[in-house]
Short mmCIF file of C-alpha atoms and ligand atoms in Angstrom, two decimals:
data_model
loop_
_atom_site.label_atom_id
_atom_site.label_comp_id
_atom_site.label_asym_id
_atom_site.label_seq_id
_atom_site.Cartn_x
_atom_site.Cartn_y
_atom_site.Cartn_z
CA UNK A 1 -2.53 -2.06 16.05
CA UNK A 2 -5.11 -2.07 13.43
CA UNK A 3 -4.83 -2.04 9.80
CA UNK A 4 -3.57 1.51 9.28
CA UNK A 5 -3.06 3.93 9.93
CA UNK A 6 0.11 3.21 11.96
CA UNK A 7 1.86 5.37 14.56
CA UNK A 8 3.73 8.27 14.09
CA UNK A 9 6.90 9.25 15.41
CA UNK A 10 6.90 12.26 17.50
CA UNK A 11 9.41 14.07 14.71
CA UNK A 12 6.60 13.21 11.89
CA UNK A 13 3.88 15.76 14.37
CA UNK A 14 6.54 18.41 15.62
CA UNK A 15 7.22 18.20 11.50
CA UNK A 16 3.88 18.89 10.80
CA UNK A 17 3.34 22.22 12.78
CA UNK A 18 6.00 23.70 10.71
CA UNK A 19 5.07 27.35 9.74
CA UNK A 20 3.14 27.15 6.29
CA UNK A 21 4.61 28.43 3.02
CA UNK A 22 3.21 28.66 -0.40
CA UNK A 23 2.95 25.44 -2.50
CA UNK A 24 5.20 26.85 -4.90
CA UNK A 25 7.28 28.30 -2.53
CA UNK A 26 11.11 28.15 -3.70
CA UNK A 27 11.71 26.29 0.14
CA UNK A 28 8.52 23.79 -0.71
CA UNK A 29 9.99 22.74 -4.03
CA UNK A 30 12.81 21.01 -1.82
CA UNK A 31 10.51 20.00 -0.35
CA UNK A 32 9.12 17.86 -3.41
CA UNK A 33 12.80 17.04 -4.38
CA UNK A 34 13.82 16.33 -1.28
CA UNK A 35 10.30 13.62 -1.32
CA UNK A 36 10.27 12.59 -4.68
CA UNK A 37 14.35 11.24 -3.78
CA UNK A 38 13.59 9.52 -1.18
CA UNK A 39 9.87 7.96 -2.48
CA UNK A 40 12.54 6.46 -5.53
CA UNK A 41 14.74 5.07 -2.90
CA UNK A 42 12.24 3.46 -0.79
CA UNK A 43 11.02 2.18 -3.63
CA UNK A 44 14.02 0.92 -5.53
CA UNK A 45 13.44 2.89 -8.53
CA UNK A 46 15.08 4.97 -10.78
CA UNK A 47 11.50 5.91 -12.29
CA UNK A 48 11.57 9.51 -13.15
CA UNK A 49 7.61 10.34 -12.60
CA UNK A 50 7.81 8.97 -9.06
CA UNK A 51 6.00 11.69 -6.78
CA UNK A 52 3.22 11.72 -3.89
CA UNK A 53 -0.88 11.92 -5.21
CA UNK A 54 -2.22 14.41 -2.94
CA UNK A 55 -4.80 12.24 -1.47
CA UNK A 56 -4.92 8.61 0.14
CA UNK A 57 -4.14 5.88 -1.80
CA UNK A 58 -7.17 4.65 -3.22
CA UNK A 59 -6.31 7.88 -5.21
CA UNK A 60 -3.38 6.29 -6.00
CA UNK A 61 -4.95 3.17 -7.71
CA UNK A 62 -7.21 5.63 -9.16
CA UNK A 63 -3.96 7.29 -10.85
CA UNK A 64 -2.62 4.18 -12.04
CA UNK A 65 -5.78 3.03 -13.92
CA UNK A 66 -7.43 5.89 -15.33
CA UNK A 67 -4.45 7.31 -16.41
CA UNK A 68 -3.11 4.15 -18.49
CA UNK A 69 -6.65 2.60 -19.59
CA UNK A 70 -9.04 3.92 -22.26
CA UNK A 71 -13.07 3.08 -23.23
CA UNK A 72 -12.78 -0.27 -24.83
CA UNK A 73 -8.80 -1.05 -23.28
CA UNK A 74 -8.95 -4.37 -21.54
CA UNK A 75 -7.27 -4.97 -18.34
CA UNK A 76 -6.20 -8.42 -16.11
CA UNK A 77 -7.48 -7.35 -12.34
CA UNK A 78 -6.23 -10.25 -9.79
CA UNK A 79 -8.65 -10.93 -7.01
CA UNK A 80 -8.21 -12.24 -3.52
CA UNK A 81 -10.03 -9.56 -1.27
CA UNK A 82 -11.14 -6.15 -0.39
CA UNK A 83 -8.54 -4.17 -2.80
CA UNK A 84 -8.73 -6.85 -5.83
CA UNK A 85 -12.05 -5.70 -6.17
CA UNK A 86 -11.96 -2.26 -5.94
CA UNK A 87 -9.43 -2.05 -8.77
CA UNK A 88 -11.46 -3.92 -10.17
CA UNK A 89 -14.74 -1.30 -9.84
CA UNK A 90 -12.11 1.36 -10.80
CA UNK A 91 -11.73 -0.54 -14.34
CA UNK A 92 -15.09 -0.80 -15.33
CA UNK A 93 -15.94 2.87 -14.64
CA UNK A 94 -12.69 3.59 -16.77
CA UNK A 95 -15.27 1.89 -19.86
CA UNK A 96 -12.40 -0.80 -20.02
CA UNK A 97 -13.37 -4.71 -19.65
CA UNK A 98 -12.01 -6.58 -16.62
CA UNK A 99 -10.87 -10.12 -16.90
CA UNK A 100 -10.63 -11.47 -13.56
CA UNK A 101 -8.37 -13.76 -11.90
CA UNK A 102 -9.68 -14.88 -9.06
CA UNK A 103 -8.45 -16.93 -5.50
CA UNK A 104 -10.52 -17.90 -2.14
CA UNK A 105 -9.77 -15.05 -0.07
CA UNK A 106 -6.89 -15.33 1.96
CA UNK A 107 -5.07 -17.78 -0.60
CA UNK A 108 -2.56 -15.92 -3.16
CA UNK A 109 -2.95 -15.41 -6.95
CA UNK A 110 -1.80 -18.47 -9.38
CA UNK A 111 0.52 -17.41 -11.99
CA UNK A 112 -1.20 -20.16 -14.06
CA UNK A 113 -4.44 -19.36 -13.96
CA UNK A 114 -3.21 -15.31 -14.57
CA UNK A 115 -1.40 -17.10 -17.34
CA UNK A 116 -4.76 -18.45 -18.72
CA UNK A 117 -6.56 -15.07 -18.26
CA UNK A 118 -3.49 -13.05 -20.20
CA UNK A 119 -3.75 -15.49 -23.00
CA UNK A 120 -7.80 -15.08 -23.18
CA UNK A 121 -7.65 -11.46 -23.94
CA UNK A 122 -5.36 -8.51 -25.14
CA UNK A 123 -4.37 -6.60 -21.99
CA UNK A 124 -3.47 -3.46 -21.54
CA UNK A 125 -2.15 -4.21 -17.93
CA UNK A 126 -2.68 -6.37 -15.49
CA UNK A 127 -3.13 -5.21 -11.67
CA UNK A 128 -2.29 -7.16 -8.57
CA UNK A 129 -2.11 -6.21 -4.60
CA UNK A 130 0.90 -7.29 -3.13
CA UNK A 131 -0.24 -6.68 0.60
CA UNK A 132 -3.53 -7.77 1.00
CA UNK A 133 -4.35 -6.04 4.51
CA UNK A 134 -7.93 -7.44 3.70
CA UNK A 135 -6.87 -11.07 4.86
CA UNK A 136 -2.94 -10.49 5.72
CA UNK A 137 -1.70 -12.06 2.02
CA UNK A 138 1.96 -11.51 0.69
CA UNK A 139 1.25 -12.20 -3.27
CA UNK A 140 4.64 -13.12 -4.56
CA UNK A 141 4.88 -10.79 -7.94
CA UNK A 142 8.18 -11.79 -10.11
CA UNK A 143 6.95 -14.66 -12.01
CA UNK A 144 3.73 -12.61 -12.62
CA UNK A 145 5.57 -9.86 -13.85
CA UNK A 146 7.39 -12.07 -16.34
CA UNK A 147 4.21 -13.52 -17.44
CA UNK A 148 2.48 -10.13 -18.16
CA UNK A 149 5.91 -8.87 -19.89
CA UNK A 150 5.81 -11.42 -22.06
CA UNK A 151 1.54 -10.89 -22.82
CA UNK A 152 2.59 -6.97 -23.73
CA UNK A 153 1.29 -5.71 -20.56
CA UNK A 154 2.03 -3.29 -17.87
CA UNK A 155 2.33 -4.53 -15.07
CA UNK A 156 0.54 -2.18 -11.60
CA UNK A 157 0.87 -2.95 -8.23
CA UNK A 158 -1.07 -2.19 -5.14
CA UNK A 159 1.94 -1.68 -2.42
CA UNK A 160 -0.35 0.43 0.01
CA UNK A 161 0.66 -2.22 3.24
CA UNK A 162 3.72 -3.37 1.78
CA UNK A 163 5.58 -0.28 1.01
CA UNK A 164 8.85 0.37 3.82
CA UNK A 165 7.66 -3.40 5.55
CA UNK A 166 8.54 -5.94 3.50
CA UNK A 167 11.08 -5.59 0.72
CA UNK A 168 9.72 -3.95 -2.44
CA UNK A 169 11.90 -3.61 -5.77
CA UNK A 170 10.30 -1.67 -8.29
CA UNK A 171 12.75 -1.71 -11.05
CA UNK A 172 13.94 -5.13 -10.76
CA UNK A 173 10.76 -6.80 -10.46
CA UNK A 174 9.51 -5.10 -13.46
CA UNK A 175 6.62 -2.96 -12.44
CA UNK A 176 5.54 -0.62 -14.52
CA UNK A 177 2.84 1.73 -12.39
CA UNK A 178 2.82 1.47 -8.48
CA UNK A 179 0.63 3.09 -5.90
CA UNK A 180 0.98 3.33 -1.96
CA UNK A 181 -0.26 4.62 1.17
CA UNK A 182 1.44 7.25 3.39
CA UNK A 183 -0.85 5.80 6.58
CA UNK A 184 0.74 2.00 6.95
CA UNK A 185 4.61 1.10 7.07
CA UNK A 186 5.99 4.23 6.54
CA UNK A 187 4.52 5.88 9.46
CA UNK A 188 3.62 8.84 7.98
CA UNK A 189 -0.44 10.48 8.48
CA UNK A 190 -3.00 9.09 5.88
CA UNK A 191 -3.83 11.03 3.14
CA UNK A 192 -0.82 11.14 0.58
CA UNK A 193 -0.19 8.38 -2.28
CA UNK A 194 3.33 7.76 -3.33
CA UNK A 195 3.38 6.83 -6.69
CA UNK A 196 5.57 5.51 -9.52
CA UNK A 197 5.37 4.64 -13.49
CA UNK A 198 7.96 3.35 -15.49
CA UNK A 199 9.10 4.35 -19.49
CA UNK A 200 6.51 1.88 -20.80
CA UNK A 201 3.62 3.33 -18.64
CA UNK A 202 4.45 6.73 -19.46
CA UNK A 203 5.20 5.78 -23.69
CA UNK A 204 1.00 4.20 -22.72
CA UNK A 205 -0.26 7.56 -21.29
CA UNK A 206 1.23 9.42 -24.37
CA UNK A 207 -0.45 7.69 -26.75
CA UNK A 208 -3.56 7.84 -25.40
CA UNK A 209 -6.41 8.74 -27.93
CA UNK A 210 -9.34 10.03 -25.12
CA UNK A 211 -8.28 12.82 -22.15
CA UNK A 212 -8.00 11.16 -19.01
CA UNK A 213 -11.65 10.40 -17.44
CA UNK A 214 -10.46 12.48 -14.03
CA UNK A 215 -8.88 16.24 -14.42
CA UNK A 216 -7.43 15.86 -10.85
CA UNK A 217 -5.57 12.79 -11.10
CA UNK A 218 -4.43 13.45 -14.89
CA UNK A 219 -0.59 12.65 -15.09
CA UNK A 220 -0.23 14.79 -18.04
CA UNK A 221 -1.42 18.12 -15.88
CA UNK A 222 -0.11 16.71 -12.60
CA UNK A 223 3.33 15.71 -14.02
CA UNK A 224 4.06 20.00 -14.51
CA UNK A 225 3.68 20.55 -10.77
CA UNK A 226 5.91 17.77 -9.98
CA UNK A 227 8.42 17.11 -12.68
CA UNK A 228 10.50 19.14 -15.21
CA UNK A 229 11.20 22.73 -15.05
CA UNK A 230 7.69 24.39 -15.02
CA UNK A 231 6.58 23.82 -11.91
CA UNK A 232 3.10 24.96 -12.37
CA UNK A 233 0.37 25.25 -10.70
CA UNK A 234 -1.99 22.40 -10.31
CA UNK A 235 -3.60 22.43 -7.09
CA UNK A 236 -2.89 23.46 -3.91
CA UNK A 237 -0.68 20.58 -2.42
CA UNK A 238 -1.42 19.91 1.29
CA UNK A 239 1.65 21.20 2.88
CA UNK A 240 1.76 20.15 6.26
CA UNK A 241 1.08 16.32 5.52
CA UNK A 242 4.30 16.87 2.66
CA UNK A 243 6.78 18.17 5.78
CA UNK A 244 5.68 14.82 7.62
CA UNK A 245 5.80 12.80 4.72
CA UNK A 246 9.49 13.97 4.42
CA UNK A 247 9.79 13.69 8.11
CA UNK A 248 8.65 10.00 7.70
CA UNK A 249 10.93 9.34 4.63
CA UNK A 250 13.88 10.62 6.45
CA UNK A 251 13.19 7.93 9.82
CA UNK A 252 13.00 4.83 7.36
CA UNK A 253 15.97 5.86 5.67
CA UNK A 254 18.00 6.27 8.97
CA UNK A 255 16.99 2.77 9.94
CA UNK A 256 17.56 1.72 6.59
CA UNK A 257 15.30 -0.28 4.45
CA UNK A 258 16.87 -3.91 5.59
CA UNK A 259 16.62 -3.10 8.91
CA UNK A 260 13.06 -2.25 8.74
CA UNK A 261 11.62 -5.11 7.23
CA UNK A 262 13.74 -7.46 9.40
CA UNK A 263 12.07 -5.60 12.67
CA UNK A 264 8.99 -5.43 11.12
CA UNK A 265 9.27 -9.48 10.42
CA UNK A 266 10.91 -10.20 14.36
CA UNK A 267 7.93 -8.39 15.78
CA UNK A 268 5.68 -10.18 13.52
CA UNK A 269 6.95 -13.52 14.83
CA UNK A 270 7.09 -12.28 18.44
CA UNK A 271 3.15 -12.29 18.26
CA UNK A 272 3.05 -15.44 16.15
CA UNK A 273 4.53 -17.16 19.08
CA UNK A 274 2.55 -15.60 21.57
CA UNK A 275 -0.95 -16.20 19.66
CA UNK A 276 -0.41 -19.32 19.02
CA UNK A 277 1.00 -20.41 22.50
CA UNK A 278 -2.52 -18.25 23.19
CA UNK A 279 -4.70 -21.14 20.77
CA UNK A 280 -4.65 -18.86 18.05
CA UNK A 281 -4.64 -19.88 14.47
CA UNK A 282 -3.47 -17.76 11.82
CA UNK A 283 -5.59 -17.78 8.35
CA UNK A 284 -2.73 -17.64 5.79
CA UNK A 285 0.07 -20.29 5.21
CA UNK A 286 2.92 -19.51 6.89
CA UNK A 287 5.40 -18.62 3.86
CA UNK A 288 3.07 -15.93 2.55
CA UNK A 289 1.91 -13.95 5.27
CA UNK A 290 2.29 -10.41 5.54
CA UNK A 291 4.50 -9.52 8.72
CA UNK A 292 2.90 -6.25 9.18
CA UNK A 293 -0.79 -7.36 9.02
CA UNK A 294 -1.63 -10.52 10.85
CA UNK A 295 -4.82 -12.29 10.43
CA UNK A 296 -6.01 -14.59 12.82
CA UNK A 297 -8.92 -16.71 13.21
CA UNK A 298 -11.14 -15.83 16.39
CA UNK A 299 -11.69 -18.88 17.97
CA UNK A 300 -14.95 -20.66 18.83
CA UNK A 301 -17.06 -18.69 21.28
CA UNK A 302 -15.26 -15.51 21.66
CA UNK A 303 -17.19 -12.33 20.87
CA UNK A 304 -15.60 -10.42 17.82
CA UNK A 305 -16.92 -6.96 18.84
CA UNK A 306 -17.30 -7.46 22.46
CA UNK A 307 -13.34 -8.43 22.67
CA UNK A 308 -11.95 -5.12 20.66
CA UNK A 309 -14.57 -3.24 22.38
CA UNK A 310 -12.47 -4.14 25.75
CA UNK A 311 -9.52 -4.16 24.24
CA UNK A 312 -10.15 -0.36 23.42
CA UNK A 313 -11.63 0.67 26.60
CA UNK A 314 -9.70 -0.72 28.78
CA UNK A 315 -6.28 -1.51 27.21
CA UNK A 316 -6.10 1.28 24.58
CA UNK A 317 -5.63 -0.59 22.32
CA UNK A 318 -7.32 -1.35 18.65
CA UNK A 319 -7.21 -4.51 16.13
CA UNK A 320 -9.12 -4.33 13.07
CA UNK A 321 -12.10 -6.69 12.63
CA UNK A 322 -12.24 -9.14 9.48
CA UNK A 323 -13.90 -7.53 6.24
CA UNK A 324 -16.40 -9.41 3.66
CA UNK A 325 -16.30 -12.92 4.09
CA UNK A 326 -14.41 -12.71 6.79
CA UNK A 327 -16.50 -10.43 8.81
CA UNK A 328 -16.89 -11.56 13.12
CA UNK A 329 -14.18 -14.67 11.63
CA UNK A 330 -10.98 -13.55 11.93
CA UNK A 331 -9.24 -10.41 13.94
CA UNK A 332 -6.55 -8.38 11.62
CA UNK A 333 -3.70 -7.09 13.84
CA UNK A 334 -1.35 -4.81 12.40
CA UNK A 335 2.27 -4.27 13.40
CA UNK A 336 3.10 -1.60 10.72
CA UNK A 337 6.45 1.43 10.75
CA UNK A 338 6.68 3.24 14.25
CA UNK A 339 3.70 0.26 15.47
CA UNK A 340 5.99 -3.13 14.70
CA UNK A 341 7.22 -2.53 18.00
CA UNK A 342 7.56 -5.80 20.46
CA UNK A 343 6.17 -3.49 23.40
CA UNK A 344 3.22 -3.65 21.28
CA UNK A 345 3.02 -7.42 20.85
CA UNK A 346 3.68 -8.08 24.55
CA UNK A 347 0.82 -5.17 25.81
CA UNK A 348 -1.53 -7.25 23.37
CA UNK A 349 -0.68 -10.45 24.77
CA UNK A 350 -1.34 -9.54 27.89
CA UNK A 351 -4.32 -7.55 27.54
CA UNK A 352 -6.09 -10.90 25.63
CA UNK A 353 -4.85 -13.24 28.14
CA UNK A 354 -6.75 -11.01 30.30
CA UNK A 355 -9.99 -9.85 28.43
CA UNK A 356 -10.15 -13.69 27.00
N1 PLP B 401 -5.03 -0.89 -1.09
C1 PLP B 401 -4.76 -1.54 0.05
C2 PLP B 401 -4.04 -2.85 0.00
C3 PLP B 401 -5.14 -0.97 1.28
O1 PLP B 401 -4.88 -1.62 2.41
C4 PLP B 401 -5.82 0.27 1.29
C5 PLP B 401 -6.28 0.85 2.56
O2 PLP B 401 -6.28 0.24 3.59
C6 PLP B 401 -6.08 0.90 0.08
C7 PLP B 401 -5.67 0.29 -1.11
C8 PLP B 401 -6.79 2.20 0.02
O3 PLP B 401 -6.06 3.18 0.67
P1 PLP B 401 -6.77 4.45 1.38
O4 PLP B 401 -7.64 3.90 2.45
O5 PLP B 401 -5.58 5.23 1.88
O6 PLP B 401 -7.54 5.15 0.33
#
């Protein structure tokens, strides 16, 4: 019950000890079909270069920005925690200049003030998280969209914790380059990226003028392994996580996707209920927070690290601790895919009745 990675259902590890074959293997190309379908469907998206970065998904932001910024590009980076800013680093050692839109941490991102920062400059994109697991934020993204349409700019999003928990339209809210996580919602084991670009992004990465900065994360070599005919060799894709990433793909789609978020938000209000009948007070107003990853204020007098310590030992279970600012302030409790289960929520309620 921390921030990620999330259970797994016993079908994602039996899928996982499948026999090995080659990694272009006429049986693991269906294997990429049969992902790359169901990544677009999770996704809403009819996005044709929509396939799975074989790493975790800070490769995935990686992808988006060094792929579609150049030396000298400059690019709108929205800030309200851990993931803000690390796009952010990503930028500047791309040789593009950040403009920064910045909010408190654990507040969401005004579209005036990104409105402000488009006008300031000439953007080549603007990036925004729309899960902040950092502080538990749901960053609403339409009207931003619009706004960086209408600047000329792509528009990326960070969808690592929101991605098969809370609904997630790719092609009707306009995004142009998105990157998840395989570790959070979808269940699946950490260390995969699903990713997606749209027309525009890939019209961007075309044109560049410069090679990409990275040779492993460069769309145009990547994009021959995954898409089109060729099928060639790029590197040696990490087979066993791909048969549990299908695995995983499969589960959410047999729930469906409205099912899913609609458990994932019951369970979150299950232990909104029970924390706060507990004293508890969450950090984030109540009409943007995430329902996978709930962040709580610890209240006066309780040890941070003494209470997960117990709650480890002796319950088996583990919350995340706050990050940054929020460090020994708040506890982040996630309730994310096969893990947004109200078992879960009741075990923990009990357990910090009885540890508190
Ligand atoms: N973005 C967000 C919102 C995240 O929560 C995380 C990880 O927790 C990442 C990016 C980075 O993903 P990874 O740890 O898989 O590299």
């Amino acid at each position: 019950m921390g921030p990620g990675p999330s259970d797994v259902h016993p079908r994602v590890l039996r899928a996982m000890a499948t026999p090995l074959v080659g990694h272009l293997d006429p049986e693991f190309l269906v294997v990429m079909d049969d992902i790359k379908l169901m990544v677009q469907e999770t996704l809403q998206t009819k996005n044709d270069l929509t396939f799975v970065v074989s790493a975790p998904g800070s490769a995935g932001m990686e992808t988006c920005l060094v792929n579609l910024l150049e030396p000298g590009d400059e690019a709108v980076i929205c800030i309200n925690g851990v993931f803000g800013n690390r796009m952010a680093d990503i930028v500047e050692r791309c040789g593009a200049k950040v403009i920064k839109v910045e909010a408190d941490w654990g507040k969401t991102i005004d579209p005036e003030a990104v409105k402000k920062a488009l006008a300031s400059c000439n953007p080549k994109l603007l990036a925004i998280v729309h899960a902040e697991t950092s502080t538990g934020v749901l960053q609403p993204l339409e009207e931003i969209s619009k706004l960086t349409k209408n600047a000329g700019a792509l528009f990326v999003v960070d969808a690592v914790t929101s991605y098969c928990g809370t609904h997630l339209k790719v092609d009707e809210w306009g995004i142009d380059a998105l990157y998840s996580g395989s570790q959070k919602c979808l269940s699946a084991p950490p260390g995969l990226s699903p990713v997606t670009f749209s027309q525009a992004a890939i019209d961007v990465l075309d044109n560049r003028k410069t090679k990409v900065q990275s040779w492993f994360l460069d769309l145009t070599l990547v994009k021959n392994y995954w898409a089109g005919a060729k099928r060639a060799y790029h590197h040696t894709a990490p087979i066993s996580a791909m048969y549990a990433m299908r695995e995983a793909l499969r589960i959410v789609l047999e729930e469906g996707l409205e099912n899913r978020f609609a458990r994932h938000q019951k369970n979150h209000e299950l232990l909104r209920d029970g924390l706060e009948s507990l004293g508890f007070e969450f950090l984030v107003e109540k009409q943007y927070r995430l329902p996978m990853l709930n962040a709580v204020r610890i209240p006066e007098g309780v040890n941070d690290v003494e209470v997960r310590k117990r709650l480890l030992e002796e319950y088996n279970i583990e919350i995340g601790g706050g990050l940054g600012p929020f460090a020994g302030k708040i506890w982040r409790i996630g309730l994310m895919g096969e893990s947004s289960d109200a078992n879960h929520v009741n075990m923990l309620l009990a357990a910090l009745k009885d540890v508190m």
